[in-house]
Coordinates of C-alpha atoms in Angstrom, one line a residue:
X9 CA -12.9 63.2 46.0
X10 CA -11.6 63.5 42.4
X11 CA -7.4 64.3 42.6
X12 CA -7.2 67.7 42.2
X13 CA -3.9 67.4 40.1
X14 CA -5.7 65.8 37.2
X15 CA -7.7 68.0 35.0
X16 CA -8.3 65.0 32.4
X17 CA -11.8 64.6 31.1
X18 CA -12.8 60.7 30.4
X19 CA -14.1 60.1 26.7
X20 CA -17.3 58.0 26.0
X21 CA -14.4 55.4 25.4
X22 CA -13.2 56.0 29.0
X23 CA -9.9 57.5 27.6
X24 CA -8.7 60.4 28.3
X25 CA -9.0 63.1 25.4
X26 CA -5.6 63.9 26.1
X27 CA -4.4 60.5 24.8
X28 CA -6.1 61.3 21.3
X29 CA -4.7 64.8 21.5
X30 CA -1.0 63.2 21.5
X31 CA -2.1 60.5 18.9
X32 CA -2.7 63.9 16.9
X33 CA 0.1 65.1 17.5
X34 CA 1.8 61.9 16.7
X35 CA 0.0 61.7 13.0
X36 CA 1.2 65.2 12.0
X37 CA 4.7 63.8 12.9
X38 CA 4.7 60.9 11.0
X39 CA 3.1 62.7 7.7
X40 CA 6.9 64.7 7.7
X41 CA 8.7 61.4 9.0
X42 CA 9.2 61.8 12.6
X43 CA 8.3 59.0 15.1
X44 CA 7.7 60.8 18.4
X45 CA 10.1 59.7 21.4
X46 CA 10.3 60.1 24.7
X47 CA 10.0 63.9 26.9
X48 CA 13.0 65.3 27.9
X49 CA 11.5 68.7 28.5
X50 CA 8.7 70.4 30.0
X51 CA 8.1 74.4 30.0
X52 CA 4.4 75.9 31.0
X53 CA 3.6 76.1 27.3
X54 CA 5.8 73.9 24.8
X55 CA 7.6 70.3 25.6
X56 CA 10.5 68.9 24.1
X57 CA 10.4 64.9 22.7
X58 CA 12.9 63.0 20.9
X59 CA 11.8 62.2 17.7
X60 CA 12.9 59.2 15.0
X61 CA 13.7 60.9 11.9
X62 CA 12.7 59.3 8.3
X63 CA 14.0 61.9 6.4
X64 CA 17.5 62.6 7.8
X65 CA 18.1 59.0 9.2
X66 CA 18.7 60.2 12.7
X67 CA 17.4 61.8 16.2
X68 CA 16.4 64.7 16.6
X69 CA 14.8 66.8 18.8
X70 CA 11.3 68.3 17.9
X71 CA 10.0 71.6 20.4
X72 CA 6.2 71.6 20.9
X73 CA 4.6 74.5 21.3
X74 CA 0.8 75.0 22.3
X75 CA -1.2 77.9 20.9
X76 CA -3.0 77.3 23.3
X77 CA -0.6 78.6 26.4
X78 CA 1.8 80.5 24.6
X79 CA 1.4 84.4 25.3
X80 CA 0.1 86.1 22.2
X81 CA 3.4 88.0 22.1
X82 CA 5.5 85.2 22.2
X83 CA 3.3 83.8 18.9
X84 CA 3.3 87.0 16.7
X85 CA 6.7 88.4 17.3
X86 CA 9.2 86.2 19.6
X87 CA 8.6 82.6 18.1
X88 CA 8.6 84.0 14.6
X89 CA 11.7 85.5 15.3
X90 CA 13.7 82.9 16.6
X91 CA 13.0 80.3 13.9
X92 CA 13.7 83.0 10.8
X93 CA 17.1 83.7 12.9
X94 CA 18.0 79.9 13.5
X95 CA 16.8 79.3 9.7
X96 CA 20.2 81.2 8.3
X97 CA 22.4 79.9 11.1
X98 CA 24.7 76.6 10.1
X99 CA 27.6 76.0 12.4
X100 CA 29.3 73.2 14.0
X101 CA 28.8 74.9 17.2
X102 CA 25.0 75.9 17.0
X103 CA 22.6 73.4 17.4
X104 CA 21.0 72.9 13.5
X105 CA 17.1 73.8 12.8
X106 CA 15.7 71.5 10.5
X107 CA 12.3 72.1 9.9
X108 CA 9.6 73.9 11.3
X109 CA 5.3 72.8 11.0
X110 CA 2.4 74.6 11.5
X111 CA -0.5 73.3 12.5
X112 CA -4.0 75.2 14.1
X113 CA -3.3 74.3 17.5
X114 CA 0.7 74.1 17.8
X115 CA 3.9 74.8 16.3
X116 CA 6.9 72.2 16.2
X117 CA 10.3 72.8 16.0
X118 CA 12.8 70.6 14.6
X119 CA 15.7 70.7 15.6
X120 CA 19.5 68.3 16.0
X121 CA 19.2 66.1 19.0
X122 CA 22.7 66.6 21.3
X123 CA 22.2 63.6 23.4
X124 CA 24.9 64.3 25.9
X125 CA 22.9 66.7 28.2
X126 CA 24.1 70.6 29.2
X127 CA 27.3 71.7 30.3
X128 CA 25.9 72.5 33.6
X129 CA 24.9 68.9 33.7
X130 CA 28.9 68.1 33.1
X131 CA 29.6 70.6 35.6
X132 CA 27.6 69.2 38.4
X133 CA 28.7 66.0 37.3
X134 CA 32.9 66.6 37.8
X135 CA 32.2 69.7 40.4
X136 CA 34.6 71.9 37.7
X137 CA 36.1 71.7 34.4
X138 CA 39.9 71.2 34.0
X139 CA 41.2 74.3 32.0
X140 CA 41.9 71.4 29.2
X141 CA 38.7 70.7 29.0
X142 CA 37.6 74.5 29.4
X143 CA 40.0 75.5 27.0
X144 CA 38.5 73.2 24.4
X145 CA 35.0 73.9 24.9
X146 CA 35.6 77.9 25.6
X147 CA 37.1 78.2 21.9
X148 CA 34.0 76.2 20.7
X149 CA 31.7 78.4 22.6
X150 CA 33.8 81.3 21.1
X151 CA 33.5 80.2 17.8
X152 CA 29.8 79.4 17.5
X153 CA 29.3 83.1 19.1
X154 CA 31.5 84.7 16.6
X155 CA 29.8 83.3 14.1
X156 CA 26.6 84.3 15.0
X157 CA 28.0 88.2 15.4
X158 CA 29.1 88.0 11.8
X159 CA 25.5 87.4 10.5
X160 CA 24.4 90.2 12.3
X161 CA 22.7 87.5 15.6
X162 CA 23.1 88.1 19.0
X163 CA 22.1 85.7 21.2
X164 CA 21.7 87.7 24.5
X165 CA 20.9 84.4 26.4
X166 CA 24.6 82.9 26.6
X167 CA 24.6 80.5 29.8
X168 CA 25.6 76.8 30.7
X169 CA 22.0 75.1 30.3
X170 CA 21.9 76.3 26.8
X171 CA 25.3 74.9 25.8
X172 CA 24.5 70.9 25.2
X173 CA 27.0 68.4 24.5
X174 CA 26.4 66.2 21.2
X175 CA 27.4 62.2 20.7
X176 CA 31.5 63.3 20.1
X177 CA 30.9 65.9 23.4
X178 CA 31.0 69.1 21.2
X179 CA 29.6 72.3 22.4
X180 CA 26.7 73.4 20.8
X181 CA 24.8 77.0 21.6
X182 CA 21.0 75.8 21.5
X183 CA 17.9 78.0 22.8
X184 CA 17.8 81.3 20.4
X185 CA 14.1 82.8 21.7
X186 CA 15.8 85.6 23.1
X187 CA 17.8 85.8 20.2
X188 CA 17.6 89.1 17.4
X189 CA 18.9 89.6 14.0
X190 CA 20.0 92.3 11.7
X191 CA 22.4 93.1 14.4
X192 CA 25.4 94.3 11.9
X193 CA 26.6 97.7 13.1
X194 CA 26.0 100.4 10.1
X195 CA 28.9 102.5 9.1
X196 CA 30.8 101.6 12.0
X197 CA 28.1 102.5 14.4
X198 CA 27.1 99.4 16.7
X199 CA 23.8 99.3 16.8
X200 CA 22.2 98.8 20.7
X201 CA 19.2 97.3 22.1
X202 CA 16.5 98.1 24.5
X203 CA 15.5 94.3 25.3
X204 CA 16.5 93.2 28.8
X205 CA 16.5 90.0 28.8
X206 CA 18.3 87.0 29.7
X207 CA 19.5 85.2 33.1
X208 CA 20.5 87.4 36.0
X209 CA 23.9 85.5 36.9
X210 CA 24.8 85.7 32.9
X211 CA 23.6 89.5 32.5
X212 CA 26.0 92.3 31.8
X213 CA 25.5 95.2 34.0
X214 CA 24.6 97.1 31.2
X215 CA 21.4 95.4 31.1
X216 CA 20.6 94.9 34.8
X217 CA 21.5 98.7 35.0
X218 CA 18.5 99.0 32.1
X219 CA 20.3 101.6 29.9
X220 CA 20.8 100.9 26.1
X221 CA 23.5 98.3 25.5
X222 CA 25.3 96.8 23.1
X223 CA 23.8 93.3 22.1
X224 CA 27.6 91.7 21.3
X225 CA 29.6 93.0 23.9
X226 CA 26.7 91.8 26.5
X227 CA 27.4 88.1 24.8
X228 CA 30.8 88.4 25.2
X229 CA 30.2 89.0 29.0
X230 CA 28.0 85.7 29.5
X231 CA 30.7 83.4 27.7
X232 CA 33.1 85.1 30.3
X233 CA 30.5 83.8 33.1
X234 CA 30.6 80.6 31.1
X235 CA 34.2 80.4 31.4
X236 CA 34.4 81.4 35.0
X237 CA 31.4 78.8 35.9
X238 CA 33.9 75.8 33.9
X239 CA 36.9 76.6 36.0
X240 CA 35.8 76.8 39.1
X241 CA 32.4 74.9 39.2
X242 CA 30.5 78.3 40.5
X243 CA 29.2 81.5 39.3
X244 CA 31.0 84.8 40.2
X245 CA 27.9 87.2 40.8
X246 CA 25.3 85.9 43.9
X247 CA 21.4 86.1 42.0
X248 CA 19.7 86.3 44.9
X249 CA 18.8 89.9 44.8
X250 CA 18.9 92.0 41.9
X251 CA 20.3 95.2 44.2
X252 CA 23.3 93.4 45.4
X253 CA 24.1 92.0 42.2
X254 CA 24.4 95.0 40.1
X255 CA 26.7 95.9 42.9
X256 CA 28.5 92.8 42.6
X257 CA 29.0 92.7 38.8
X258 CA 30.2 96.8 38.9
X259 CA 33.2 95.5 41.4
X260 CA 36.2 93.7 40.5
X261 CA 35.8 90.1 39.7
X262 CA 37.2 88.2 42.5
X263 CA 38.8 84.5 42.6
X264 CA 38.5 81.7 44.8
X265 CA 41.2 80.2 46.1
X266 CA 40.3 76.6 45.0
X267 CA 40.7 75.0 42.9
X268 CA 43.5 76.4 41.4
X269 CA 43.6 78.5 37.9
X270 CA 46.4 79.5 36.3
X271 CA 47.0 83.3 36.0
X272 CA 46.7 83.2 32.2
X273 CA 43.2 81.5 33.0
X274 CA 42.5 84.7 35.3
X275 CA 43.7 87.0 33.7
X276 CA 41.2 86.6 30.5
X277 CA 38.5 86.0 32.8
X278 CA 39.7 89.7 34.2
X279 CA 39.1 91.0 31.0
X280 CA 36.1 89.9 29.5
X281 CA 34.2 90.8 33.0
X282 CA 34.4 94.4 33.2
X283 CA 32.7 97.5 32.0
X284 CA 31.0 97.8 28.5
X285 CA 33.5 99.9 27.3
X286 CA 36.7 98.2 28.6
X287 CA 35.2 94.8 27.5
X288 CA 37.7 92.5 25.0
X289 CA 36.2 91.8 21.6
X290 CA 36.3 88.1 20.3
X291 CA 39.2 89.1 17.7
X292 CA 41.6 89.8 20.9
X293 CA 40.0 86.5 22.7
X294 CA 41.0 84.3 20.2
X295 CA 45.0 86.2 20.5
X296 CA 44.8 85.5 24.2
X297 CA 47.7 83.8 25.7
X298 CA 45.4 81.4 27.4
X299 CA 43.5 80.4 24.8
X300 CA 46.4 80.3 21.9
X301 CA 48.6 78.2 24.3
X302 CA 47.9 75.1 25.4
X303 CA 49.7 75.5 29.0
X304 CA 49.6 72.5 31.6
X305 CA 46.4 72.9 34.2
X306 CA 47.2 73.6 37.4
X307 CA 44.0 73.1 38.9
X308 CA 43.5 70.1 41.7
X309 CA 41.6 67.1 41.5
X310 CA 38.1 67.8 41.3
X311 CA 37.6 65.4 44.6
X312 CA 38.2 68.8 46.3
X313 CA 34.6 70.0 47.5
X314 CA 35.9 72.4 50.0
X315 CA 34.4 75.4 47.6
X316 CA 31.2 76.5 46.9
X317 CA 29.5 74.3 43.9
X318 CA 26.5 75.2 41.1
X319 CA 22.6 75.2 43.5
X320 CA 19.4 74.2 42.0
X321 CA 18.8 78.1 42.6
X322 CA 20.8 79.2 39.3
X323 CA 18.2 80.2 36.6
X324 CA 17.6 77.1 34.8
X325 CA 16.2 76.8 31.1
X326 CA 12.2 78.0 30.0
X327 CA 12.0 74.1 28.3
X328 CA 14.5 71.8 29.1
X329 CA 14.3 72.4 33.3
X330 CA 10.6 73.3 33.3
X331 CA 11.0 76.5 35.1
X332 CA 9.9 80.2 33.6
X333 CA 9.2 80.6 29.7
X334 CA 11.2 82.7 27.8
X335 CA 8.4 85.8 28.3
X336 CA 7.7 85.2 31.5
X337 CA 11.7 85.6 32.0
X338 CA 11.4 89.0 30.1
X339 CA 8.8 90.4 31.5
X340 CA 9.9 89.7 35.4
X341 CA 13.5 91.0 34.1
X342 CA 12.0 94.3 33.3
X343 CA 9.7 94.8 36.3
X344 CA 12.8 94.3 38.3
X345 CA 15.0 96.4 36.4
X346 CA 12.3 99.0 36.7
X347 CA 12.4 98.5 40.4
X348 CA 16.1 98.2 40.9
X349 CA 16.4 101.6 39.0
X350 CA 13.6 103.5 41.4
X351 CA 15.7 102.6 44.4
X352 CA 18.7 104.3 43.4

């Protein structure tokens, strides 16, 4: 009985045709320079490979896309989106796009190659982040955000999988396919989106609630989550169920015990994570007592395990964990919007 598993059909050679498929793949490549490496990334319809670079003398990392798989949506208006956003975007805190190709049957994406893995990697690696550390990589996180704002981007996918660490362990905002542009607000009006999309444990409650929100201020909450998840190796809101999470993230955010933050730490937490309208802007973050002084951490040694770590059940990447694509996240974030709003 033939391995169900393997949909490979042999070629009169006796290789499989996917083998010339990737030698394709391979030969458009290498006409722009790139030497394929090897997969750090799978999703249901694009893979990620490390690729030798000719022209800019370096890795980097090249995004695969079939045709193919990919929903017809994603094709005509999400992927052309992201890469005319990430096309204008050049910061020391975004991850760079280099190049995009074209081809009948697929699309690649090239893009800067951080080599250092995700700060959720770093965070299951050392349990939490000190609040040196946190401090350091908050303001970068900060910065790269800000920037985007200022072009008129929002990002409205802000979490610690999309954060990757480069060769000199920089923080660098990566992933923008939920990202929009021509965000600037007009005459002082901010101007609000309808999309609801994103990771449940990063997600404002303006969005799980499914009104209108504003695209920056909902940013701003996920790098509070960010901040939260680096301090104290956890997230604050339980994703399990939708219901009990918009509860969750309507309360006060609470604190565990261990390890120990400082209050200043706290306190900004405190006021990122709170109702739309209540919400800091980054201008005041930046003033912050926590993040302009550089105070001593108090926290404990991270050999302490007696709290409650990151799970494999936080929402993980579309590419680089293998898990949902970007529009199977948006459309299962609507239907349970939709639902969560018929039950109240």
């Amino acid at each position: 009985m033939a391995d169900i598993a393997s949909h490979e059909t042999p070629s009169t050679s006796g290789k499989p045709i996917e083998k010339k498929n990737n030698d394709k793949k391979q030969t458009v490549l290498e006409k722009h320079g790139y030497a394929l490496g090897k997969t750090i990334g799978n999703g249901s319809y694009a893979t990620v490979r490390i690729a030798n670079s000719n022209r800019h003398e370096r890795q980097v990392a090249v995004k695969i896309v079939s045709k193919f798989h990919a929903p017809g949506d994603y094709l005509k208006k999400f992927l052309p989106r992201e890469i005319e956003v990430v096309k204008g975007l050049k910061h020391p805190n975004l991850i760079r796009f280099l190049q995009a190709i074209e081809t009948t049957h697929r699309v690649y994406i090239i893009m800067e190659y951080a080599p250092n893995g995700s700060l959720l990697d770093m965070i299951r690696r050392d349990t939490y982040i000190d609040e040196r550390r946190s401090r350091r990589w908050f303001k970068q996180v900060l910065n790269g955000v800000e920037y985007c704002h200022n072009h008129g981007v929002v990002h409205r996918d802000i979490k610690c999988e999309n954060l990757l660490m480069d060769q000199n362990l920089n923080l660098k905002l990566s992933d923008f396919g939920f990202a929009r542009g021509q965000m600037i607000p007009k005459d002082g009006i901010p101007l609000l989106s309808e999309t609801y999309c994103g990771s449940y444990a990063y997600a404002s409650p303006e969005i799980l609630r499914g009104i209108p929100y504003q695209p920056q201020l909902s940013d701003i909450w996920s790098v509070g989550i960010v901040l939260y998840a680096m301090v104290y190796g956890r997230l604050p809101f339980d994703d399990k169920h939708l219901a009990q999470l918009l509860k969750q993230v309507q309360s006060k955010v609470t604190f565990p015990k261990v390890p120990k933050v400082s209050y200043a730490c706290r306190a900004l937490i405190s006021r990122i994570l709170v109702p739309q309208r209540l919400r800091v802007k980054i201008r005041d973050i930046h003033e912050d007592n926590w993040v302009v002084d550089p105070v001593v951490s108090v926290q404990t040694s991270s050999t302490t395990r007696s709290f409650e770590r990151f799970s494999d059940e936080i929402p993980k990447s579309s590419i680089t964990e293998g898990e949902e694509t970007t529009m199977d996240r948006m459309v299962h974030f609507k239907e349970q919007v939709q639902r969560t709003q018929g039950d109240r």
